[in-house]
Coordinates of C-alpha atoms and ligand atoms in Angstrom, one line a residue:
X1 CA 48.0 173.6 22.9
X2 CA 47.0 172.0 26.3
X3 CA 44.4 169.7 24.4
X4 CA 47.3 168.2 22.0
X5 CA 49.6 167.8 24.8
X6 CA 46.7 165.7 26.6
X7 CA 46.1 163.7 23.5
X8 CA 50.1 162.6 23.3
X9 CA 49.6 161.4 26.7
X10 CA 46.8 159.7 26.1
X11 CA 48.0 158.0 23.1
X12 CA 51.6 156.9 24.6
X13 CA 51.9 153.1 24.2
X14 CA 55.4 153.1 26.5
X15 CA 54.5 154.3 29.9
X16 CA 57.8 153.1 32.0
X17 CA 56.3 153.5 35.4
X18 CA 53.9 150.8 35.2
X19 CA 56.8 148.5 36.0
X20 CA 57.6 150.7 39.1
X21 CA 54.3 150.6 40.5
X22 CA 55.0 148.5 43.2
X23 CA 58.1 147.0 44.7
X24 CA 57.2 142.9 43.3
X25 CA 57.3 144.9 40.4
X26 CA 60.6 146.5 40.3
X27 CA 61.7 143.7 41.4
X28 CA 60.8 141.9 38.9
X29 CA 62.8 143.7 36.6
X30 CA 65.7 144.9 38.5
X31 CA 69.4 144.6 36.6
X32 CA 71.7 144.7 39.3
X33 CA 71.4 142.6 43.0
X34 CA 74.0 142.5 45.2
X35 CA 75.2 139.0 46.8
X36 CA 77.3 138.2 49.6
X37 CA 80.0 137.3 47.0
X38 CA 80.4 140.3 45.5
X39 CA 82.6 141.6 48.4
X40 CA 85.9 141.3 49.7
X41 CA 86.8 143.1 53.4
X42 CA 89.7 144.7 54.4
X43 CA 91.5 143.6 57.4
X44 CA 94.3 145.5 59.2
X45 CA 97.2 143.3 61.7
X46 CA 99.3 144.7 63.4
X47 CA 102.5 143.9 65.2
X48 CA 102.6 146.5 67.2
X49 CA 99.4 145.9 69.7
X50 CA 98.1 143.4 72.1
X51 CA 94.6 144.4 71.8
X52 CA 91.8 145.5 68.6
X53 CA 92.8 149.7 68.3
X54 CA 90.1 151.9 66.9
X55 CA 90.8 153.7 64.0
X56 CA 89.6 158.0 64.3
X57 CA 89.1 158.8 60.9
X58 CA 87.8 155.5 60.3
X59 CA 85.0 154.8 62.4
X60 CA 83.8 150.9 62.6
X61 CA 87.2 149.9 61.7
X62 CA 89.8 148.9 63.6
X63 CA 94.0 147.1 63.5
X64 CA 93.9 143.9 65.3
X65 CA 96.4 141.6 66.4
X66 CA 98.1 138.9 65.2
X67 CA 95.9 136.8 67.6
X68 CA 92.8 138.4 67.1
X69 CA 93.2 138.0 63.6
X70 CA 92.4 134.9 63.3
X71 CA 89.0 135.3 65.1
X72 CA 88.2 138.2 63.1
X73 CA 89.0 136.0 60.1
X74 CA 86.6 133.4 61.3
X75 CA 83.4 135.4 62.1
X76 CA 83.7 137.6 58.7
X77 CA 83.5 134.0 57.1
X78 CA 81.0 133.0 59.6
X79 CA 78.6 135.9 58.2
X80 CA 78.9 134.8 54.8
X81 CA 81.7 136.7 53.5
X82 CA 84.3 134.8 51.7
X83 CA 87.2 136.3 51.0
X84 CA 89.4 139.3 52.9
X85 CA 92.2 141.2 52.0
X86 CA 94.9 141.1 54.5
X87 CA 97.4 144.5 55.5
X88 CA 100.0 144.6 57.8
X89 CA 101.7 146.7 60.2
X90 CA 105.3 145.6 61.1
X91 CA 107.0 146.1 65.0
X92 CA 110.0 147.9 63.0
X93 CA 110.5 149.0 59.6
X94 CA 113.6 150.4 58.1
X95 CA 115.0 151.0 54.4
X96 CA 114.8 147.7 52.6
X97 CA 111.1 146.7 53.2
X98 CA 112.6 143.5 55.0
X99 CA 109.3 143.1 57.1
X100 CA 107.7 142.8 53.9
X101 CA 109.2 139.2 52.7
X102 CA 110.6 138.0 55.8
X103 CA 109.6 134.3 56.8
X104 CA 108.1 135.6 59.8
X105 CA 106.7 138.8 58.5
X106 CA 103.2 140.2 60.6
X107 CA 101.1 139.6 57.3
X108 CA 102.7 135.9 57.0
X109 CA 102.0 134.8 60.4
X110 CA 98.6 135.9 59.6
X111 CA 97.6 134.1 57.1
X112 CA 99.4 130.6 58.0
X113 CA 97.3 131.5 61.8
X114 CA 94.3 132.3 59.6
X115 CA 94.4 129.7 56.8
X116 CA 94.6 126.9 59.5
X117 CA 91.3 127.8 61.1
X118 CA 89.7 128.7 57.9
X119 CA 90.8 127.0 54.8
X120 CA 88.0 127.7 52.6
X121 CA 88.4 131.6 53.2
X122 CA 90.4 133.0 50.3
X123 CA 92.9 135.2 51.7
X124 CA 94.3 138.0 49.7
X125 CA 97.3 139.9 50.7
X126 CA 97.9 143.3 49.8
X127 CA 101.7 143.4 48.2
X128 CA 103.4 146.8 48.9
X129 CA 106.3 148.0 50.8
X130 CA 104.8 151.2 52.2
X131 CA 104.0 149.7 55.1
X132 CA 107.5 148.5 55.5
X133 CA 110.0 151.0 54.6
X134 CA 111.2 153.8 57.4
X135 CA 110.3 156.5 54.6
X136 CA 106.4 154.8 53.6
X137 CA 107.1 155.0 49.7
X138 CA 106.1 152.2 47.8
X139 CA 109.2 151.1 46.9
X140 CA 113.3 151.4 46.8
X141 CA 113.7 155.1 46.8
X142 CA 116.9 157.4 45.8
X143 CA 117.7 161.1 47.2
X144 CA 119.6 163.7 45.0
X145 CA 119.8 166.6 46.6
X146 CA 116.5 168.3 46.5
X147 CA 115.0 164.8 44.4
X148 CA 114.2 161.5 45.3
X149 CA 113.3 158.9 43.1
X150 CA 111.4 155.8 43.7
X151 CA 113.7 153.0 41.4
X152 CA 111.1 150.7 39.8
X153 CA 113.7 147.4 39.1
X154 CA 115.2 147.4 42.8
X155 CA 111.4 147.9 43.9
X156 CA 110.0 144.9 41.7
X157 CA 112.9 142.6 42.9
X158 CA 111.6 143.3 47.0
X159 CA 107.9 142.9 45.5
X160 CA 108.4 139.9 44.1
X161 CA 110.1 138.4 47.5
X162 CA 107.6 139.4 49.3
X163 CA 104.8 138.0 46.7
X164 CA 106.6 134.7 47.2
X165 CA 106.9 134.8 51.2
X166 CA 102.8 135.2 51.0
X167 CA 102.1 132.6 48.4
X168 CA 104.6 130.2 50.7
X169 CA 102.7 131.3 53.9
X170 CA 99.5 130.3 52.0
X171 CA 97.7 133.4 50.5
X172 CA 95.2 132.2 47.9
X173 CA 96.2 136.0 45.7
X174 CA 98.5 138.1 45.5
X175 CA 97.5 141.9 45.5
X176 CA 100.5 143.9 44.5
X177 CA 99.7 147.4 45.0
X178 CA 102.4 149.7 44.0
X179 CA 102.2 150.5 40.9
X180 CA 105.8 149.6 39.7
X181 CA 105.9 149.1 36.2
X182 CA 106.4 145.4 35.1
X183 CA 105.6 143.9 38.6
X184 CA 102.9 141.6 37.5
X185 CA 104.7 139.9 35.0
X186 CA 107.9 139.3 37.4
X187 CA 105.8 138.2 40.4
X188 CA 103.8 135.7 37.9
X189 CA 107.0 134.4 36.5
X190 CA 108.4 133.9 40.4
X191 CA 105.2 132.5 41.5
X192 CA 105.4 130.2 38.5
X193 CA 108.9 129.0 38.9
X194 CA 108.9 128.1 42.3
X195 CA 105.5 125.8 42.1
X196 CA 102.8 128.2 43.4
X197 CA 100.9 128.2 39.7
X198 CA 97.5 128.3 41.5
X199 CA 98.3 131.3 43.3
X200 CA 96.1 133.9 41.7
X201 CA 97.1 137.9 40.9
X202 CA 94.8 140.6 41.9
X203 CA 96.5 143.5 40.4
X204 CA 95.6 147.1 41.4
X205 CA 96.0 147.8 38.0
X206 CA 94.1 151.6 37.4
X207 CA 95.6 152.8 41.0
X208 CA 95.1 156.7 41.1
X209 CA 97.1 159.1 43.4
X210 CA 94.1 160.6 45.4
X211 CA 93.5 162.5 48.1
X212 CA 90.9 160.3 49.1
X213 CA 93.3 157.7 50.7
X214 CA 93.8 159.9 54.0
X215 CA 92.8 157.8 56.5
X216 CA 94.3 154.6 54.9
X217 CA 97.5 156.2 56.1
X218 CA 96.2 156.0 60.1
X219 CA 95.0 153.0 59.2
X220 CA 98.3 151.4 57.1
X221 CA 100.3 153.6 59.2
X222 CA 102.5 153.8 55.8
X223 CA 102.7 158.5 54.9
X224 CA 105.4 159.0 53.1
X225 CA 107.7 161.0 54.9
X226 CA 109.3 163.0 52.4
X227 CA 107.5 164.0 48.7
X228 CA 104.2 162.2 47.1
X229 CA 103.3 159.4 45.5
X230 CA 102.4 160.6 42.1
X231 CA 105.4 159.1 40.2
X232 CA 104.0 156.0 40.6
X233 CA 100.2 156.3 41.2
X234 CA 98.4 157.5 38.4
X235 CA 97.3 161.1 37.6
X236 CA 93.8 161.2 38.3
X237 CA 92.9 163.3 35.1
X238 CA 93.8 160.0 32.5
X239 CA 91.1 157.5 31.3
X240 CA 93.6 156.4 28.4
X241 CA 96.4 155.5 30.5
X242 CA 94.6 153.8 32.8
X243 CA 93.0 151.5 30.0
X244 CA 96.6 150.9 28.7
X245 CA 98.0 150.4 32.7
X246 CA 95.2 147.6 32.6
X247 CA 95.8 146.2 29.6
X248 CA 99.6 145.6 30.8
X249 CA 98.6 144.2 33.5
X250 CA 96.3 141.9 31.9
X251 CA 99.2 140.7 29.3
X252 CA 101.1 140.4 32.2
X253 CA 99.6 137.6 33.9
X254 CA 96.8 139.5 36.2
X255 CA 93.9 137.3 36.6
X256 CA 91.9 140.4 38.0
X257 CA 92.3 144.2 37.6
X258 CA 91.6 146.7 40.1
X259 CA 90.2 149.9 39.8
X260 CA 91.1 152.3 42.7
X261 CA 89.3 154.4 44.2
X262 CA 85.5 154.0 43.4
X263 CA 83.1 156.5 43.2
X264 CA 85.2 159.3 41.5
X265 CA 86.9 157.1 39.1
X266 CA 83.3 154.7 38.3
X267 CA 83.7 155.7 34.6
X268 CA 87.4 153.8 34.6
X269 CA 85.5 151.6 35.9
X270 CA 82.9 150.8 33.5
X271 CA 85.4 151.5 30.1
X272 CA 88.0 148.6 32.1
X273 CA 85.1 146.2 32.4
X274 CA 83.5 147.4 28.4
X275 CA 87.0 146.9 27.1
X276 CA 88.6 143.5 28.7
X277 CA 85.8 141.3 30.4
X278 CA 88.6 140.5 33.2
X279 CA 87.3 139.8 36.3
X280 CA 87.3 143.8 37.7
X281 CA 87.7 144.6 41.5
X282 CA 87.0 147.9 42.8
X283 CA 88.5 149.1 46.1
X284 CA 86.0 151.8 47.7
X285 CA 88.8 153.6 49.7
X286 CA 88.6 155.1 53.2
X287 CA 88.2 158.4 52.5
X288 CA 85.2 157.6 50.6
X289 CA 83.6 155.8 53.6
X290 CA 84.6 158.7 56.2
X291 CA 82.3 161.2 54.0
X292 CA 79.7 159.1 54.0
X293 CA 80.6 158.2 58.3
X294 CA 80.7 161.8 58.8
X295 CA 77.6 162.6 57.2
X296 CA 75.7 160.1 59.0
X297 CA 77.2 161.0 62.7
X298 CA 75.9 164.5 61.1
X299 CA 72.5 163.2 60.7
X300 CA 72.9 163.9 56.7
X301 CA 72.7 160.6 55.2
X302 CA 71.2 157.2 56.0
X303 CA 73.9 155.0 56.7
X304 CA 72.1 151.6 54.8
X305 CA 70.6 153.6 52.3
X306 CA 73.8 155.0 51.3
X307 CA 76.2 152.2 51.2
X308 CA 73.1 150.1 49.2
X309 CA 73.2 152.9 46.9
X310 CA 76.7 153.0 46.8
X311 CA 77.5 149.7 46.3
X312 CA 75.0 148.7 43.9
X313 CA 76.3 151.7 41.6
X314 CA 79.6 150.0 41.6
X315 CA 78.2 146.8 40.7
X316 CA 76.2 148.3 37.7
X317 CA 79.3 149.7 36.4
X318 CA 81.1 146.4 35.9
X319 CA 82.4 145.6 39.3
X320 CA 82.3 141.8 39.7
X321 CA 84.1 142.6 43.1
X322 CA 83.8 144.8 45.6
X323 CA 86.5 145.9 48.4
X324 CA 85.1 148.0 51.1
X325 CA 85.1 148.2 54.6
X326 CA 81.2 148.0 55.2
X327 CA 81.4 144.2 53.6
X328 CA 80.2 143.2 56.9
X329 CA 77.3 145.5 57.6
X330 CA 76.2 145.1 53.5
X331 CA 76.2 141.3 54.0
X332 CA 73.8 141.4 57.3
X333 CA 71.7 144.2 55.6
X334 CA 71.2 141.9 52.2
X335 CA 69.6 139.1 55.1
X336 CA 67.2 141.3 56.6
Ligands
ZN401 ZN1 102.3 151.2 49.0

């Protein structure tokens, strides 16, 4: 027995591990590399502080304000990124959103502040009213007694003002993240008819409701006050309605779909990017960068080998772009 065994080995003509004899090898032949292009950051302004506030479940991230912004803006692009997608926190919110598509609305300000001093950075701004409504939904919301519904048509009217208020300010895409149905359509039509047809869509098109966007909500300050979000976010057990979500979006007018969040949902991923060839985005969310934080304050993990790991795997799976909040750090650790 252990003489034919040895003879099989002896006689293989595909031995797979001469190419990973040595790193020039595997280099050689590796499929995926990460660039600094492949990334998009997350920034947070706020209205509601003078000075950068750390974020606790977040560590490395903080909200700045609307004059640090701009700086923050400027060295991200200095490192090499080139895009960033913008969130903001309004002074007051109440139960029309109006923060949200008001002329001088904290995410507008931004961007006019940040596309002056940078005009090649492409600024994205996250569309949603969370941030901006008294009760944190998503949208226009109804109570009945012991029910509350979020309406989708009031909603896509607010969404599409407020898509329109950051294309005027000077976003470069639009990043409506609600998941109302229809929105794209209505915000490319708006977009269209009032001259801004270069302003791109980034859609968040497979948005799931997961428990792994805890610490957005420090971060957004945007938790709903009253019920969840899984009328309009996605039940996290459906691969088929996410396909169909994308492909909406796509007839819709989305010039990229998103896939949110990452790591738990990286075979969406990969079927979204098999099926439609669209330009795919895929937002690693902030619960999925606290467990890997935590386990590295623990000594678990190793922070760069992780995220490496991490990120790569998302780009092997069909992401052409990558949100996450270590864009920075992966950029300087792809120098060195
Ligand atoms: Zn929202």
């Amino acid at each position: 027995m252990a003489a034919r065994v040895a003879s099989a080995v002896r006689e293989l003509v595909h031995r797979p591990r001469r190419l990973r004899r040595c790193a020039a090898l595997r280099n050689l032949v590796r499929e995926t590399h990460l660039t600094p292009h492949d990334f998009i950051l997350p920034l947070f302004v706020s209205e509601k502080i003078e000075k950068q506030r750390a974020l606790e479940s977040m560590p490395g991230v903080w909200q700045f304000s609307l004059t640090e912004i701009v700086d923050e803006a400027a060295q991200a692009q200095d490192a090499g990124l080139q895009a960033i997608l913008l969130f903001g926190i309004p002074k007051h919110k109440d139960e029309q959103a109006s923060g949200a598509y008001a002329n001088d609305g904290v995410v507008q300000k931004a961007v006019r502040a940040i596309k002056k001093k940078c005009p090649e950075l492409v600024v994205i701004t996250d569309v949603c009213l969370c941030e901006y409504m008294s009760h944190g939904h998503c949208g226009v919301t109804r109570i009945d007694g012991d029910h509350f519904h979020v309406l989708n048509d009031e909603t896509v009217d607010l969404l599409v003002n407020t898509a329109l208020a950051h294309a005027e300010a000077g976003a470069d895409m639009i990043a409506p993240s609600d998941m109302m149905d229809g929105r794209v359509g209505a915000i490319r039509q708006a977009l269209d008819a009032h001259g801004f047809t270069e302003t791109g869509i980034i859609s968040y098109a497979a948005k799931f409701a997961s428990t792994f966007y805890g610490p957005f909500r420090d971060a957004a300050e945007n938790p709903p006050q009253f019920g969840d979000r899984r009328s309009y976010q996605m039940d996290y057990a459906n691969a088929e309605e996410a396909l169909r979500e994308v492909g909406l979006d796509i007839n819709e007018g989305a010039d990229v779909v998103m896939v949110k969040p990452a790591l738990p949902y990286i075979d969406i991923l990969w079927r979204v990017h098999e099926r439609f060839g669209t330009p795919t985005a895929v937002y690693h969310v902030s619960g999925e960068y606290a467990i890997v934080k935590a386990a590295v304050e623990k000594g678990i993990l190793e922070e760069r080998a992780a995220v490496l790991e991490i990120m790569t795997s998302l780009k092997r799976a069909g992401a052409d772009i990558i949100v996450t909040y270590w864009a920075r750090e992966v950029i300087q650790w792809l120098k060195s």
